[in-house]
JSON list of C-alpha atoms in Angstrom, two decimals:
[
{"chain": "D", "resi": 194, "resn": "ASP", "atom": "CA", "xyz": [-79.84, 65.71, 59.44]},
{"chain": "D", "resi": 195, "resn": "ILE", "atom": "CA", "xyz": [-81.26, 68.87, 61.00]},
{"chain": "D", "resi": 196, "resn": "GLN", "atom": "CA", "xyz": [-83.86, 68.20, 63.68]},
{"chain": "D", "resi": 197, "resn": "LEU", "atom": "CA", "xyz": [-86.62, 70.73, 64.41]},
{"chain": "D", "resi": 198, "resn": "THR", "atom": "CA", "xyz": [-88.30, 70.76, 67.81]},
{"chain": "D", "resi": 199, "resn": "GLN", "atom": "CA", "xyz": [-91.57, 72.62, 68.13]},
{"chain": "D", "resi": 200, "resn": "SER", "atom": "CA", "xyz": [-93.08, 73.72, 71.42]},
{"chain": "D", "resi": 201, "resn": "PRO", "atom": "CA", "xyz": [-95.62, 73.41, 72.71]},
{"chain": "D", "resi": 202, "resn": "SER", "atom": "CA", "xyz": [-97.04, 70.40, 70.87]},
{"chain": "D", "resi": 203, "resn": "PHE", "atom": "CA", "xyz": [-100.53, 71.43, 71.93]},
{"chain": "D", "resi": 204, "resn": "LEU", "atom": "CA", "xyz": [-102.00, 74.67, 73.17]},
{"chain": "D", "resi": 205, "resn": "SER", "atom": "CA", "xyz": [-105.43, 75.79, 74.17]},
{"chain": "D", "resi": 206, "resn": "ALA", "atom": "CA", "xyz": [-106.27, 79.44, 73.60]},
{"chain": "D", "resi": 207, "resn": "SER", "atom": "CA", "xyz": [-109.20, 81.84, 73.38]},
{"chain": "D", "resi": 208, "resn": "ILE", "atom": "CA", "xyz": [-110.34, 84.14, 70.60]},
{"chain": "D", "resi": 209, "resn": "GLY", "atom": "CA", "xyz": [-108.30, 87.32, 70.74]},
{"chain": "D", "resi": 210, "resn": "ASP", "atom": "CA", "xyz": [-105.34, 85.74, 72.55]},
{"chain": "D", "resi": 211, "resn": "ARG", "atom": "CA", "xyz": [-101.78, 86.34, 71.47]},
{"chain": "D", "resi": 212, "resn": "VAL", "atom": "CA", "xyz": [-100.21, 82.98, 70.63]},
{"chain": "D", "resi": 213, "resn": "THR", "atom": "CA", "xyz": [-96.54, 82.14, 70.21]},
{"chain": "D", "resi": 214, "resn": "ILE", "atom": "CA", "xyz": [-95.11, 78.88, 68.88]},
{"chain": "D", "resi": 215, "resn": "THR", "atom": "CA", "xyz": [-91.40, 78.10, 69.02]},
{"chain": "D", "resi": 216, "resn": "CYS", "atom": "CA", "xyz": [-89.26, 76.04, 66.65]},
{"chain": "D", "resi": 217, "resn": "ARG", "atom": "CA", "xyz": [-85.71, 75.13, 67.58]},
{"chain": "D", "resi": 218, "resn": "ALA", "atom": "CA", "xyz": [-83.20, 73.73, 65.11]},
{"chain": "D", "resi": 219, "resn": "SER", "atom": "CA", "xyz": [-80.47, 71.27, 66.07]},
{"chain": "D", "resi": 220, "resn": "GLN", "atom": "CA", "xyz": [-77.95, 73.40, 64.17]},
{"chain": "D", "resi": 221, "resn": "GLY", "atom": "CA", "xyz": [-77.91, 76.84, 62.64]},
{"chain": "D", "resi": 222, "resn": "ILE", "atom": "CA", "xyz": [-80.11, 77.32, 59.60]},
{"chain": "D", "resi": 223, "resn": "SER", "atom": "CA", "xyz": [-79.73, 81.07, 59.09]},
{"chain": "D", "resi": 224, "resn": "ILE", "atom": "CA", "xyz": [-83.22, 82.28, 58.17]},
{"chain": "D", "resi": 225, "resn": "GLU", "atom": "CA", "xyz": [-84.17, 79.29, 56.01]},
{"chain": "D", "resi": 226, "resn": "LEU", "atom": "CA", "xyz": [-87.38, 78.42, 57.81]},
{"chain": "D", "resi": 227, "resn": "ALA", "atom": "CA", "xyz": [-91.01, 78.21, 56.77]},
{"chain": "D", "resi": 228, "resn": "TRP", "atom": "CA", "xyz": [-94.22, 78.04, 58.78]},
{"chain": "D", "resi": 229, "resn": "PHE", "atom": "CA", "xyz": [-97.32, 76.19, 57.57]},
{"chain": "D", "resi": 230, "resn": "GLN", "atom": "CA", "xyz": [-100.89, 75.99, 58.77]},
{"chain": "D", "resi": 231, "resn": "GLN", "atom": "CA", "xyz": [-102.86, 72.81, 58.23]},
{"chain": "D", "resi": 232, "resn": "LYS", "atom": "CA", "xyz": [-106.55, 72.28, 58.86]},
{"chain": "D", "resi": 233, "resn": "PRO", "atom": "CA", "xyz": [-108.11, 68.80, 59.08]},
{"chain": "D", "resi": 234, "resn": "GLY", "atom": "CA", "xyz": [-108.50, 67.15, 55.69]},
{"chain": "D", "resi": 235, "resn": "LYS", "atom": "CA", "xyz": [-106.66, 69.96, 53.90]},
{"chain": "D", "resi": 236, "resn": "ALA", "atom": "CA", "xyz": [-103.22, 70.43, 52.42]},
{"chain": "D", "resi": 237, "resn": "PRO", "atom": "CA", "xyz": [-100.77, 72.62, 54.33]},
{"chain": "D", "resi": 238, "resn": "ASN", "atom": "CA", "xyz": [-100.79, 76.35, 53.63]},
{"chain": "D", "resi": 239, "resn": "LEU", "atom": "CA", "xyz": [-97.58, 78.40, 53.57]},
{"chain": "D", "resi": 240, "resn": "LEU", "atom": "CA", "xyz": [-97.79, 81.30, 56.04]},
{"chain": "D", "resi": 241, "resn": "ILE", "atom": "CA", "xyz": [-94.22, 82.52, 56.47]},
{"chain": "D", "resi": 242, "resn": "TYR", "atom": "CA", "xyz": [-91.03, 81.95, 54.48]},
{"chain": "D", "resi": 243, "resn": "ALA", "atom": "CA", "xyz": [-87.44, 82.97, 55.13]},
{"chain": "D", "resi": 244, "resn": "ALA", "atom": "CA", "xyz": [-88.31, 83.10, 58.84]},
{"chain": "D", "resi": 245, "resn": "SER", "atom": "CA", "xyz": [-90.16, 86.40, 58.76]},
{"chain": "D", "resi": 246, "resn": "ARG", "atom": "CA", "xyz": [-91.60, 87.08, 55.31]},
{"chain": "D", "resi": 247, "resn": "LEU", "atom": "CA", "xyz": [-95.37, 86.95, 55.13]},
{"chain": "D", "resi": 248, "resn": "GLN", "atom": "CA", "xyz": [-96.68, 84.91, 52.23]},
{"chain": "D", "resi": 249, "resn": "SER", "atom": "CA", "xyz": [-99.04, 86.78, 49.91]},
{"chain": "D", "resi": 250, "resn": "GLY", "atom": "CA", "xyz": [-102.64, 86.61, 51.05]},
{"chain": "D", "resi": 251, "resn": "VAL", "atom": "CA", "xyz": [-101.84, 85.65, 54.65]},
{"chain": "D", "resi": 252, "resn": "PRO", "atom": "CA", "xyz": [-103.37, 87.95, 57.29]},
{"chain": "D", "resi": 253, "resn": "SER", "atom": "CA", "xyz": [-101.00, 90.37, 58.98]},
{"chain": "D", "resi": 254, "resn": "ARG", "atom": "CA", "xyz": [-101.83, 88.98, 62.43]},
{"chain": "D", "resi": 255, "resn": "PHE", "atom": "CA", "xyz": [-99.36, 86.21, 61.57]},
{"chain": "D", "resi": 256, "resn": "SER", "atom": "CA", "xyz": [-95.69, 87.04, 61.99]},
{"chain": "D", "resi": 257, "resn": "GLY", "atom": "CA", "xyz": [-92.43, 85.13, 62.18]},
{"chain": "D", "resi": 258, "resn": "SER", "atom": "CA", "xyz": [-89.07, 85.94, 63.70]},
{"chain": "D", "resi": 259, "resn": "GLY", "atom": "CA", "xyz": [-85.73, 84.39, 64.51]},
{"chain": "D", "resi": 260, "resn": "SER", "atom": "CA", "xyz": [-82.53, 83.23, 62.93]},
{"chain": "D", "resi": 261, "resn": "GLY", "atom": "CA", "xyz": [-79.90, 80.61, 63.57]},
{"chain": "D", "resi": 262, "resn": "THR", "atom": "CA", "xyz": [-81.48, 77.99, 65.80]},
{"chain": "D", "resi": 263, "resn": "GLU", "atom": "CA", "xyz": [-84.51, 79.65, 67.40]},
{"chain": "D", "resi": 264, "resn": "PHE", "atom": "CA", "xyz": [-87.64, 80.81, 65.64]},
{"chain": "D", "resi": 265, "resn": "THR", "atom": "CA", "xyz": [-91.12, 81.90, 66.60]},
{"chain": "D", "resi": 266, "resn": "LEU", "atom": "CA", "xyz": [-94.50, 82.13, 64.93]},
{"chain": "D", "resi": 267, "resn": "THR", "atom": "CA", "xyz": [-96.82, 84.65, 66.53]},
{"chain": "D", "resi": 268, "resn": "ILE", "atom": "CA", "xyz": [-100.54, 85.15, 66.01]},
{"chain": "D", "resi": 269, "resn": "SER", "atom": "CA", "xyz": [-101.29, 88.57, 67.44]},
{"chain": "D", "resi": 270, "resn": "SER", "atom": "CA", "xyz": [-105.02, 88.07, 67.98]},
{"chain": "D", "resi": 271, "resn": "LEU", "atom": "CA", "xyz": [-106.34, 84.55, 67.52]},
{"chain": "D", "resi": 272, "resn": "GLN", "atom": "CA", "xyz": [-109.34, 84.25, 65.23]},
{"chain": "D", "resi": 273, "resn": "PRO", "atom": "CA", "xyz": [-111.78, 81.33, 64.87]},
{"chain": "D", "resi": 274, "resn": "GLU", "atom": "CA", "xyz": [-110.28, 80.31, 61.54]},
{"chain": "D", "resi": 275, "resn": "ASP", "atom": "CA", "xyz": [-106.80, 80.02, 63.10]},
{"chain": "D", "resi": 276, "resn": "PHE", "atom": "CA", "xyz": [-107.57, 76.86, 65.02]},
{"chain": "D", "resi": 277, "resn": "ALA", "atom": "CA", "xyz": [-105.37, 74.37, 63.20]},
{"chain": "D", "resi": 278, "resn": "THR", "atom": "CA", "xyz": [-102.03, 72.60, 63.39]},
{"chain": "D", "resi": 279, "resn": "TYR", "atom": "CA", "xyz": [-98.87, 74.57, 62.65]},
{"chain": "D", "resi": 280, "resn": "TYR", "atom": "CA", "xyz": [-95.58, 73.18, 61.35]},
{"chain": "D", "resi": 281, "resn": "CYS", "atom": "CA", "xyz": [-92.14, 74.65, 60.86]},
{"chain": "D", "resi": 282, "resn": "GLN", "atom": "CA", "xyz": [-89.82, 73.37, 58.10]},
{"chain": "D", "resi": 283, "resn": "GLN", "atom": "CA", "xyz": [-86.14, 74.04, 57.51]},
{"chain": "D", "resi": 284, "resn": "ILE", "atom": "CA", "xyz": [-84.98, 74.70, 53.96]},
{"chain": "D", "resi": 285, "resn": "LYS", "atom": "CA", "xyz": [-81.31, 75.14, 54.79]},
{"chain": "D", "resi": 286, "resn": "SER", "atom": "CA", "xyz": [-80.04, 71.72, 53.82]},
{"chain": "D", "resi": 287, "resn": "PHE", "atom": "CA", "xyz": [-81.20, 68.38, 52.51]},
{"chain": "D", "resi": 288, "resn": "PRO", "atom": "CA", "xyz": [-82.92, 66.34, 53.72]},
{"chain": "D", "resi": 289, "resn": "LEU", "atom": "CA", "xyz": [-85.46, 69.04, 54.43]},
{"chain": "D", "resi": 290, "resn": "THR", "atom": "CA", "xyz": [-87.26, 68.42, 57.70]},
{"chain": "D", "resi": 291, "resn": "PHE", "atom": "CA", "xyz": [-90.43, 69.45, 59.49]},
{"chain": "D", "resi": 292, "resn": "GLY", "atom": "CA", "xyz": [-91.07, 70.05, 63.13]},
{"chain": "D", "resi": 293, "resn": "GLY", "atom": "CA", "xyz": [-93.50, 67.80, 64.95]},
{"chain": "D", "resi": 294, "resn": "GLY", "atom": "CA", "xyz": [-96.38, 70.26, 64.81]},
{"chain": "D", "resi": 295, "resn": "THR", "atom": "CA", "xyz": [-98.35, 72.41, 67.26]},
{"chain": "D", "resi": 296, "resn": "GLU", "atom": "CA", "xyz": [-102.08, 71.89, 67.52]},
{"chain": "D", "resi": 297, "resn": "VAL", "atom": "CA", "xyz": [-103.97, 75.04, 68.48]},
{"chain": "D", "resi": 298, "resn": "GLU", "atom": "CA", "xyz": [-107.33, 74.36, 70.07]},
{"chain": "D", "resi": 299, "resn": "ILE", "atom": "CA", "xyz": [-110.19, 76.55, 71.26]},
{"chain": "D", "resi": 300, "resn": "LYS", "atom": "CA", "xyz": [-110.25, 77.02, 75.03]},
{"chain": "F", "resi": 185, "resn": "GLU", "atom": "CA", "xyz": [-105.71, 79.04, 37.58]},
{"chain": "F", "resi": 186, "resn": "LEU", "atom": "CA", "xyz": [-102.72, 77.83, 39.53]},
{"chain": "F", "resi": 187, "resn": "GLN", "atom": "CA", "xyz": [-103.26, 74.12, 40.23]},
{"chain": "F", "resi": 188, "resn": "LEU", "atom": "CA", "xyz": [-101.56, 70.83, 41.02]},
{"chain": "F", "resi": 189, "resn": "LEU", "atom": "CA", "xyz": [-103.63, 67.75, 40.23]},
{"chain": "F", "resi": 190, "resn": "GLN", "atom": "CA", "xyz": [-102.46, 64.45, 41.66]},
{"chain": "F", "resi": 191, "resn": "SER", "atom": "CA", "xyz": [-103.20, 60.89, 40.57]},
{"chain": "F", "resi": 192, "resn": "GLY", "atom": "CA", "xyz": [-102.00, 57.39, 41.31]},
{"chain": "F", "resi": 193, "resn": "GLY", "atom": "CA", "xyz": [-101.78, 55.77, 44.69]},
{"chain": "F", "resi": 194, "resn": "GLY", "atom": "CA", "xyz": [-104.06, 53.13, 46.12]},
{"chain": "F", "resi": 195, "resn": "LEU", "atom": "CA", "xyz": [-103.58, 49.85, 47.95]},
{"chain": "F", "resi": 196, "resn": "GLU", "atom": "CA", "xyz": [-100.42, 47.83, 47.42]},
{"chain": "F", "resi": 197, "resn": "GLN", "atom": "CA", "xyz": [-98.81, 44.87, 49.16]},
{"chain": "F", "resi": 198, "resn": "PRO", "atom": "CA", "xyz": [-95.51, 45.15, 51.01]},
{"chain": "F", "resi": 199, "resn": "GLY", "atom": "CA", "xyz": [-92.66, 44.89, 48.54]},
{"chain": "F", "resi": 200, "resn": "GLY", "atom": "CA", "xyz": [-94.82, 46.19, 45.72]},
{"chain": "F", "resi": 201, "resn": "SER", "atom": "CA", "xyz": [-94.56, 49.33, 43.61]},
{"chain": "F", "resi": 202, "resn": "LEU", "atom": "CA", "xyz": [-96.69, 52.36, 42.88]},
{"chain": "F", "resi": 203, "resn": "ARG", "atom": "CA", "xyz": [-96.27, 55.54, 40.84]},
{"chain": "F", "resi": 204, "resn": "LEU", "atom": "CA", "xyz": [-97.73, 58.90, 41.78]},
{"chain": "F", "resi": 205, "resn": "SER", "atom": "CA", "xyz": [-98.20, 61.72, 39.28]},
{"chain": "F", "resi": 206, "resn": "CYS", "atom": "CA", "xyz": [-98.74, 65.43, 39.74]},
{"chain": "F", "resi": 207, "resn": "VAL", "atom": "CA", "xyz": [-99.71, 67.68, 36.83]},
{"chain": "F", "resi": 208, "resn": "GLY", "atom": "CA", "xyz": [-99.27, 71.41, 37.14]},
{"chain": "F", "resi": 209, "resn": "SER", "atom": "CA", "xyz": [-101.19, 74.14, 35.35]},
{"chain": "F", "resi": 210, "resn": "GLY", "atom": "CA", "xyz": [-101.32, 77.90, 35.38]},
{"chain": "F", "resi": 211, "resn": "PHE", "atom": "CA", "xyz": [-97.56, 78.46, 35.65]},
{"chain": "F", "resi": 212, "resn": "THR", "atom": "CA", "xyz": [-94.31, 77.92, 33.74]},
{"chain": "F", "resi": 213, "resn": "TYR", "atom": "CA", "xyz": [-93.63, 74.42, 34.99]},
{"chain": "F", "resi": 214, "resn": "TYR", "atom": "CA", "xyz": [-89.94, 74.07, 34.18]},
{"chain": "F", "resi": 215, "resn": "SER", "atom": "CA", "xyz": [-89.13, 77.19, 36.20]},
{"chain": "F", "resi": 216, "resn": "TYR", "atom": "CA", "xyz": [-90.06, 75.62, 39.52]},
{"chain": "F", "resi": 217, "resn": "ALA", "atom": "CA", "xyz": [-88.69, 72.97, 41.80]},
{"chain": "F", "resi": 218, "resn": "MET", "atom": "CA", "xyz": [-91.19, 70.34, 42.87]},
{"chain": "F", "resi": 219, "resn": "ALA", "atom": "CA", "xyz": [-91.43, 68.21, 45.98]},
{"chain": "F", "resi": 220, "resn": "TRP", "atom": "CA", "xyz": [-93.33, 65.36, 47.57]},
{"chain": "F", "resi": 221, "resn": "VAL", "atom": "CA", "xyz": [-94.42, 65.49, 51.21]},
{"chain": "F", "resi": 222, "resn": "ARG", "atom": "CA", "xyz": [-96.33, 62.77, 53.03]},
{"chain": "F", "resi": 223, "resn": "GLN", "atom": "CA", "xyz": [-98.46, 62.48, 56.14]},
{"chain": "F", "resi": 224, "resn": "ALA", "atom": "CA", "xyz": [-99.11, 59.16, 57.84]},
{"chain": "F", "resi": 225, "resn": "PRO", "atom": "CA", "xyz": [-102.59, 58.80, 59.39]},
{"chain": "F", "resi": 226, "resn": "GLY", "atom": "CA", "xyz": [-102.85, 61.01, 62.45]},
{"chain": "F", "resi": 227, "resn": "LYS", "atom": "CA", "xyz": [-99.20, 62.08, 62.19]},
{"chain": "F", "resi": 228, "resn": "GLY", "atom": "CA", "xyz": [-97.20, 65.11, 61.15]},
{"chain": "F", "resi": 229, "resn": "LEU", "atom": "CA", "xyz": [-95.71, 66.14, 57.85]},
{"chain": "F", "resi": 230, "resn": "GLU", "atom": "CA", "xyz": [-92.67, 64.34, 56.43]},
{"chain": "F", "resi": 231, "resn": "TRP", "atom": "CA", "xyz": [-90.67, 65.71, 53.51]},
{"chain": "F", "resi": 232, "resn": "VAL", "atom": "CA", "xyz": [-89.99, 62.89, 51.02]},
{"chain": "F", "resi": 233, "resn": "ALA", "atom": "CA", "xyz": [-88.16, 64.19, 47.95]},
{"chain": "F", "resi": 234, "resn": "ALA", "atom": "CA", "xyz": [-87.51, 67.24, 45.78]},
{"chain": "F", "resi": 235, "resn": "ILE", "atom": "CA", "xyz": [-86.36, 67.87, 42.22]},
{"chain": "F", "resi": 236, "resn": "SER", "atom": "CA", "xyz": [-85.05, 71.03, 40.60]},
{"chain": "F", "resi": 237, "resn": "GLY", "atom": "CA", "xyz": [-86.77, 72.71, 37.68]},
{"chain": "F", "resi": 238, "resn": "ASN", "atom": "CA", "xyz": [-84.51, 71.15, 35.06]},
{"chain": "F", "resi": 239, "resn": "GLY", "atom": "CA", "xyz": [-84.52, 67.77, 36.83]},
{"chain": "F", "resi": 240, "resn": "GLU", "atom": "CA", "xyz": [-80.77, 67.71, 37.37]},
{"chain": "F", "resi": 241, "resn": "SER", "atom": "CA", "xyz": [-80.85, 67.92, 41.15]},
{"chain": "F", "resi": 242, "resn": "ARG", "atom": "CA", "xyz": [-82.77, 65.34, 43.18]},
{"chain": "F", "resi": 243, "resn": "ASN", "atom": "CA", "xyz": [-82.81, 64.86, 46.93]},
{"chain": "F", "resi": 244, "resn": "TYR", "atom": "CA", "xyz": [-84.48, 62.32, 49.19]},
{"chain": "F", "resi": 245, "resn": "ALA", "atom": "CA", "xyz": [-85.37, 61.67, 52.80]},
{"chain": "F", "resi": 246, "resn": "ASP", "atom": "CA", "xyz": [-83.26, 58.95, 54.39]},
{"chain": "F", "resi": 247, "resn": "SER", "atom": "CA", "xyz": [-86.40, 56.86, 54.92]},
{"chain": "F", "resi": 248, "resn": "VAL", "atom": "CA", "xyz": [-87.03, 56.50, 51.17]},
{"chain": "F", "resi": 249, "resn": "LYS", "atom": "CA", "xyz": [-83.55, 56.78, 49.66]},
{"chain": "F", "resi": 250, "resn": "GLY", "atom": "CA", "xyz": [-82.85, 53.83, 47.35]},
{"chain": "F", "resi": 251, "resn": "ARG", "atom": "CA", "xyz": [-86.53, 52.88, 47.14]},
{"chain": "F", "resi": 252, "resn": "PHE", "atom": "CA", "xyz": [-88.26, 56.00, 45.79]},
{"chain": "F", "resi": 253, "resn": "THR", "atom": "CA", "xyz": [-87.37, 57.98, 42.67]},
{"chain": "F", "resi": 254, "resn": "ILE", "atom": "CA", "xyz": [-88.57, 61.47, 41.87]},
{"chain": "F", "resi": 255, "resn": "SER", "atom": "CA", "xyz": [-88.59, 62.54, 38.24]},
{"chain": "F", "resi": 256, "resn": "ARG", "atom": "CA", "xyz": [-90.27, 65.07, 36.00]},
{"chain": "F", "resi": 257, "resn": "ASP", "atom": "CA", "xyz": [-91.36, 65.52, 32.40]},
{"chain": "F", "resi": 258, "resn": "ASN", "atom": "CA", "xyz": [-91.54, 69.23, 31.73]},
{"chain": "F", "resi": 259, "resn": "SER", "atom": "CA", "xyz": [-93.14, 68.63, 28.34]},
{"chain": "F", "resi": 260, "resn": "LYS", "atom": "CA", "xyz": [-96.10, 67.16, 30.22]},
{"chain": "F", "resi": 261, "resn": "ASN", "atom": "CA", "xyz": [-95.95, 69.54, 33.22]},
{"chain": "F", "resi": 262, "resn": "THR", "atom": "CA", "xyz": [-95.73, 66.46, 35.40]},
{"chain": "F", "resi": 263, "resn": "VAL", "atom": "CA", "xyz": [-93.66, 65.29, 38.34]},
{"chain": "F", "resi": 264, "resn": "TYR", "atom": "CA", "xyz": [-93.62, 61.64, 39.36]},
{"chain": "F", "resi": 265, "resn": "LEU", "atom": "CA", "xyz": [-92.81, 59.64, 42.45]},
{"chain": "F", "resi": 266, "resn": "GLU", "atom": "CA", "xyz": [-91.90, 56.05, 41.69]},
{"chain": "F", "resi": 267, "resn": "MET", "atom": "CA", "xyz": [-92.16, 54.02, 44.88]},
{"chain": "F", "resi": 268, "resn": "ASN", "atom": "CA", "xyz": [-90.59, 50.56, 45.01]},
{"chain": "F", "resi": 269, "resn": "ASN", "atom": "CA", "xyz": [-90.17, 47.97, 47.75]},
{"chain": "F", "resi": 270, "resn": "LEU", "atom": "CA", "xyz": [-93.06, 49.53, 49.63]},
{"chain": "F", "resi": 271, "resn": "ARG", "atom": "CA", "xyz": [-93.32, 49.07, 53.37]},
{"chain": "F", "resi": 272, "resn": "ALA", "atom": "CA", "xyz": [-96.22, 49.38, 55.79]},
{"chain": "F", "resi": 273, "resn": "GLU", "atom": "CA", "xyz": [-94.65, 52.59, 57.13]},
{"chain": "F", "resi": 274, "resn": "ASP", "atom": "CA", "xyz": [-95.01, 54.18, 53.68]},
{"chain": "F", "resi": 275, "resn": "THR", "atom": "CA", "xyz": [-98.78, 54.28, 54.23]},
{"chain": "F", "resi": 276, "resn": "ALA", "atom": "CA", "xyz": [-99.68, 57.96, 54.08]},
{"chain": "F", "resi": 277, "resn": "LEU", "atom": "CA", "xyz": [-101.38, 60.78, 52.25]},
{"chain": "F", "resi": 278, "resn": "TYR", "atom": "CA", "xyz": [-98.86, 62.02, 49.69]},
{"chain": "F", "resi": 279, "resn": "TYR", "atom": "CA", "xyz": [-98.84, 65.66, 48.60]},
{"chain": "F", "resi": 280, "resn": "CYS", "atom": "CA", "xyz": [-96.96, 67.17, 45.71]},
{"chain": "F", "resi": 281, "resn": "ALA", "atom": "CA", "xyz": [-95.90, 70.78, 46.10]},
{"chain": "F", "resi": 282, "resn": "ARG", "atom": "CA", "xyz": [-94.38, 73.53, 43.97]},
{"chain": "F", "resi": 283, "resn": "GLY", "atom": "CA", "xyz": [-91.49, 75.69, 45.07]},
{"chain": "F", "resi": 284, "resn": "MET", "atom": "CA", "xyz": [-91.26, 79.46, 45.01]},
{"chain": "F", "resi": 285, "resn": "PRO", "atom": "CA", "xyz": [-89.74, 81.47, 42.16]},
{"chain": "F", "resi": 286, "resn": "SER", "atom": "CA", "xyz": [-86.82, 82.86, 44.14]},
{"chain": "F", "resi": 287, "resn": "ARG", "atom": "CA", "xyz": [-86.63, 80.46, 47.07]},
{"chain": "F", "resi": 288, "resn": "LEU", "atom": "CA", "xyz": [-86.70, 77.20, 45.26]},
{"chain": "F", "resi": 289, "resn": "TYR", "atom": "CA", "xyz": [-87.70, 74.63, 47.84]},
{"chain": "F", "resi": 290, "resn": "TYR", "atom": "CA", "xyz": [-90.23, 76.55, 49.89]},
{"chain": "F", "resi": 291, "resn": "CYS", "atom": "CA", "xyz": [-93.52, 74.79, 49.16]},
{"chain": "F", "resi": 292, "resn": "GLU", "atom": "CA", "xyz": [-95.87, 77.50, 47.99]},
{"chain": "F", "resi": 293, "resn": "VAL", "atom": "CA", "xyz": [-98.56, 75.56, 46.10]},
{"chain": "F", "resi": 294, "resn": "TRP", "atom": "CA", "xyz": [-99.89, 72.16, 47.10]},
{"chain": "F", "resi": 295, "resn": "GLY", "atom": "CA", "xyz": [-101.82, 69.38, 45.41]},
{"chain": "F", "resi": 296, "resn": "GLN", "atom": "CA", "xyz": [-104.92, 67.81, 46.89]},
{"chain": "F", "resi": 297, "resn": "GLY", "atom": "CA", "xyz": [-103.11, 64.72, 48.16]},
{"chain": "F", "resi": 298, "resn": "THR", "atom": "CA", "xyz": [-103.34, 61.09, 47.17]},
{"chain": "F", "resi": 299, "resn": "LEU", "atom": "CA", "xyz": [-103.58, 58.14, 49.53]},
{"chain": "F", "resi": 300, "resn": "VAL", "atom": "CA", "xyz": [-101.10, 55.26, 49.51]},
{"chain": "F", "resi": 301, "resn": "SER", "atom": "CA", "xyz": [-101.89, 52.21, 51.63]},
{"chain": "F", "resi": 302, "resn": "VAL", "atom": "CA", "xyz": [-99.40, 49.38, 52.02]},
{"chain": "F", "resi": 303, "resn": "SER", "atom": "CA", "xyz": [-100.87, 46.26, 53.52]},
{"chain": "F", "resi": 304, "resn": "SER", "atom": "CA", "xyz": [-101.09, 42.54, 52.90]}
]
């Protein structure tokens, strides 16, 4: 099975900060990676698919990059509504797997 | 309106069975893969199972293989998760999700979630 390791697991940031979250895969997954945002009590929301493609309706301050085993999610200027938990997921091979999550908190 | 409406779940004893349902509306159901994802209380997301649009391809997480069965009835726009031999560690909020048109197993649309509790 492909393991995904997210870092950091928790980060504290201020409004307007640039935030970067990393997801590392235990083996190469090409660009078959998604990023989700989840707020408390809500279902996850797809932000990025195929590593770097912005899902329709998602603000352009979110971006994704990477291929192979290392990927990043960047929020260019953190907004109040961005405080949430973020997950990566690999879609390269079954069983599909998620990273452990990164909680983004207000500093 | 694009929507996934979930039902089923509840409290069951270890070793028991439950069936979850997820009805889709606002899209051509048979064209999309469907998946189940769960989240234990206070924990992260765990992919559980997925099924292709025509139902011919089914895949499972190791943790549920042999105990859970995913199926679909495209005439009813419904995907099911039959859960047998339930364990305490199956306690979670279960989400159904729809794939994307061109990238089948990316979860683009999500249901509201349904709670499964396994306890004696």
